[in-house]
Short mmCIF file of C-alpha atoms in Angstrom, two decimals:
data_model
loop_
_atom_site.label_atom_id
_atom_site.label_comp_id
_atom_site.label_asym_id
_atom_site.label_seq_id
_atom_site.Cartn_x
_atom_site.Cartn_y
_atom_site.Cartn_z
CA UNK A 29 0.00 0.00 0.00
CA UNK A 30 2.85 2.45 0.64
CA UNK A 31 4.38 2.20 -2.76
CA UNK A 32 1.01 3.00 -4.11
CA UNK A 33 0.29 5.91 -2.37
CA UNK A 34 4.15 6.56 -2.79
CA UNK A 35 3.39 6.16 -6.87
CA UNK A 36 0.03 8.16 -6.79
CA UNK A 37 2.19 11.28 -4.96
CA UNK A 38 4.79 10.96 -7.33
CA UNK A 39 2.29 11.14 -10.12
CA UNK A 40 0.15 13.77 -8.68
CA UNK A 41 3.46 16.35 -7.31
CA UNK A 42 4.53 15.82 -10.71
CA UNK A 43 1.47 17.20 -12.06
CA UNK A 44 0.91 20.22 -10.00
CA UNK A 45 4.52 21.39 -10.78
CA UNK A 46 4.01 21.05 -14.61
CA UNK A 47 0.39 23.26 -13.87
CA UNK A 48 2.73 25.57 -11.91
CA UNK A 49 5.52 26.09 -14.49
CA UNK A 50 2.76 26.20 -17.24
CA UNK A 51 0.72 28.53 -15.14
CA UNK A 52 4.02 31.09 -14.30
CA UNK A 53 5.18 30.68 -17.81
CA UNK A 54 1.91 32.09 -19.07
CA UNK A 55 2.14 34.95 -16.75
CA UNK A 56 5.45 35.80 -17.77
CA UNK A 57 4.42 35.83 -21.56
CA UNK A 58 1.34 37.49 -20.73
CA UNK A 59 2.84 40.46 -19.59
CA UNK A 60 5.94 40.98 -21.01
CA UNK A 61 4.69 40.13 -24.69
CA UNK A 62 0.91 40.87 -24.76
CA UNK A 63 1.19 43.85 -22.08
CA UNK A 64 -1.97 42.26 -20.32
CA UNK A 65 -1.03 40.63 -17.45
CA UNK A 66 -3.13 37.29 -16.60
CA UNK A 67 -5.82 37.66 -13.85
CA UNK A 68 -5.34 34.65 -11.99
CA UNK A 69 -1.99 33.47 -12.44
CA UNK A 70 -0.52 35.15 -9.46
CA UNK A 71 -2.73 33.35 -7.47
CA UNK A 72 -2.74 30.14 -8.58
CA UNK A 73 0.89 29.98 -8.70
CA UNK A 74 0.78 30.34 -4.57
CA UNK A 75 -1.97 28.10 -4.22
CA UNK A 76 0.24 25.51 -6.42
CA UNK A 77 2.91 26.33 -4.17
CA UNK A 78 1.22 25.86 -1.06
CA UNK A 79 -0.11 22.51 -2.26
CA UNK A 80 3.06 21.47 -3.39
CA UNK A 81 4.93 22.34 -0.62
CA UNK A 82 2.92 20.65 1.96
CA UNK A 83 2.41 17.18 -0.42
CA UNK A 84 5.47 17.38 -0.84
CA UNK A 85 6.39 17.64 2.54
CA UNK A 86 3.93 14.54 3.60
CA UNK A 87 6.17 12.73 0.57
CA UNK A 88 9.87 13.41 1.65
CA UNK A 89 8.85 12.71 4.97
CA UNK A 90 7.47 8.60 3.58
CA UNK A 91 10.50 8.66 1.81
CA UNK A 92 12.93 9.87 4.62
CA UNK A 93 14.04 12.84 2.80
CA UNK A 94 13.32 15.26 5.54
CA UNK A 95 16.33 17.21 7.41
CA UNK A 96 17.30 15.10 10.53
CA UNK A 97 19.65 16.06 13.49
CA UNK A 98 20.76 12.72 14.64
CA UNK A 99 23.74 13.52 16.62
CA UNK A 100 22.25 11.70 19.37
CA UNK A 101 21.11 8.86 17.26
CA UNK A 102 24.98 8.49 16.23
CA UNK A 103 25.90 7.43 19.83
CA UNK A 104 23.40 5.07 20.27
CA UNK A 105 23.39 0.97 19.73
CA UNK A 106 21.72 -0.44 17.20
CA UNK A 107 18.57 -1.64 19.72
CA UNK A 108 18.25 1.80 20.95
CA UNK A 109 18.47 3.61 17.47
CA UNK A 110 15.27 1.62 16.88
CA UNK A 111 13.77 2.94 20.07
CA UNK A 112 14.88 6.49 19.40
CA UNK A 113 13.34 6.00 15.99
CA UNK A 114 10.18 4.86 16.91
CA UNK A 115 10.05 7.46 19.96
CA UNK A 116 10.63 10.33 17.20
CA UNK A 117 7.51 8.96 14.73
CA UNK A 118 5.64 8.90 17.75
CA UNK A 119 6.49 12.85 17.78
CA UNK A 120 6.37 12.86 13.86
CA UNK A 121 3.08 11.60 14.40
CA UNK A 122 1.66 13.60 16.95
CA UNK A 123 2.59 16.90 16.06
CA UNK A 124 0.95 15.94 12.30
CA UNK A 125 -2.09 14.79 14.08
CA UNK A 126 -2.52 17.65 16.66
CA UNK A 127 -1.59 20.18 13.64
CA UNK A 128 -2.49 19.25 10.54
CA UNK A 129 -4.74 17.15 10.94
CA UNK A 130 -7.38 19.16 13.61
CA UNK A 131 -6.21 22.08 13.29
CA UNK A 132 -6.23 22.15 9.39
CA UNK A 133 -9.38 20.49 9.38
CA UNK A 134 -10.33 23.31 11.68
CA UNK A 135 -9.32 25.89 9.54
CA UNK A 136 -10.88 24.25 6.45
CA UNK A 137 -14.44 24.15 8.26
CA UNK A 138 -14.18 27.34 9.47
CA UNK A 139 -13.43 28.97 5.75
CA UNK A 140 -16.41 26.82 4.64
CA UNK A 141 -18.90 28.16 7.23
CA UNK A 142 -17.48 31.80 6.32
CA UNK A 143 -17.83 31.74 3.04
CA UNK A 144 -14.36 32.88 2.34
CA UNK A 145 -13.43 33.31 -1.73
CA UNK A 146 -10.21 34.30 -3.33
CA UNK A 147 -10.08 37.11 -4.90
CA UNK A 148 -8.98 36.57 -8.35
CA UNK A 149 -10.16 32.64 -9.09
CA UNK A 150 -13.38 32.84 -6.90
CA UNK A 151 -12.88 29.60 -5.26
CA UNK A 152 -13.14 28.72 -1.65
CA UNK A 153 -10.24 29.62 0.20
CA UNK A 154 -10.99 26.53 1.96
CA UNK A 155 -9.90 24.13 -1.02
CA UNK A 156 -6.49 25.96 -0.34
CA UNK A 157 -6.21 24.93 2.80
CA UNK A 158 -7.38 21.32 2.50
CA UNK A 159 -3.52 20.66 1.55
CA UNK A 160 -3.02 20.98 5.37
CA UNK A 161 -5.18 17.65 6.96
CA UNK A 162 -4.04 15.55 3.66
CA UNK A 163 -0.83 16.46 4.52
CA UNK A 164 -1.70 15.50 7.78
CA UNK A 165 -3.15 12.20 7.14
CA UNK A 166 -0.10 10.99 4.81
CA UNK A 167 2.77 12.40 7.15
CA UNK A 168 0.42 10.09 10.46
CA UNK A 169 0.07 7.24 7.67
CA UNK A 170 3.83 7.09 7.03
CA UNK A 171 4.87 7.38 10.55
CA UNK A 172 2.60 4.55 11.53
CA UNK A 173 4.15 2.51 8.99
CA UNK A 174 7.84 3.39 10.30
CA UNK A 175 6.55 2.27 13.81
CA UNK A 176 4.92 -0.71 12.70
CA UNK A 177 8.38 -2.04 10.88
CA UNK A 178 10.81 -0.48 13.64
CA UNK A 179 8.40 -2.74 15.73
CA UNK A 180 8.67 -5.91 13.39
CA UNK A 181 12.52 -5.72 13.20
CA UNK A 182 12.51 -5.09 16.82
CA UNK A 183 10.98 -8.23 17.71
CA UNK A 184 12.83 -10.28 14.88
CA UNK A 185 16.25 -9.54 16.31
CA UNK A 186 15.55 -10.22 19.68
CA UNK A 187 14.45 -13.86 18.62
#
């Protein structure tokens, strides 16, 4: 299942960033060669970005591409490496859950209820911040994974 998601977030980063180089191209050519500059391009481009960014985010941190301090981890045996790594999901996990998760999820009833718009593209502003629970949910459903095989080779090298 994680190669599939892995596969479908490949797929689907690598289709917002075409959008977004299409998209900033088009403003560029817009207004340097037509003299009109595009409506909505400015904003799409950040909403792009913000998706993007926070996918992507939820990606590198499946694929363990994040930025790690593991000075401490350095010093430690090989049993308690697994413990420290499973301790810091835990915190990976939480602070995605607590976060992203509610408190996106929050924010993205909240626009709803308010009725908030953007002002070029006229969609919800709440569609913007949606990026922030899915985020959520695939940074939790990665670290669960890491726990659940830290776990597994836990208990197969102590037998």
């Amino acid at each position: 299942m994680r190669k599939k998601i892995d596969n479908f977030l490949e797929k689907g980063l690598s289709i917002l960033l075409l959008i977004m180089v299409i998209n900033v191209l088009w403003q560029v050519i817009s207004r340097y060669i037509f003299n009109k500059p595009s409506i909505f391009t400015d904003e799409l481009a950040r909403y792009l970005l913000i998706w993007i960014g926070l996918i992507g985010a939820a990606y590198g941190s499946g694929k363990k591409a994040h930025v790690s301090i593991d000075l401490l981890k350095q010093n430690l045996s090989k049993q308690y490496k697994k413990t420290h790594n499973i301790f810091v999901n835990i915190i990976v996990f939480l602070f995605a859950f607590l976060a992203l998760i509610i408190g996106g999820t929050r924010l993205v009833i909240i626009s709803f209820q308010l009725e908030q718009t953007s002002s070029a593209m006229h969609i919800p502003i709440a569609y913007v911040y949606l990026a922030l629970p899915i985020s959520g949910l695939l940074i939790c459903f990665y670290a669960i994974s890491d726990i659940i095989n830290n776990l597994k080779s836990c208990s197969s090298s102590t037998l």
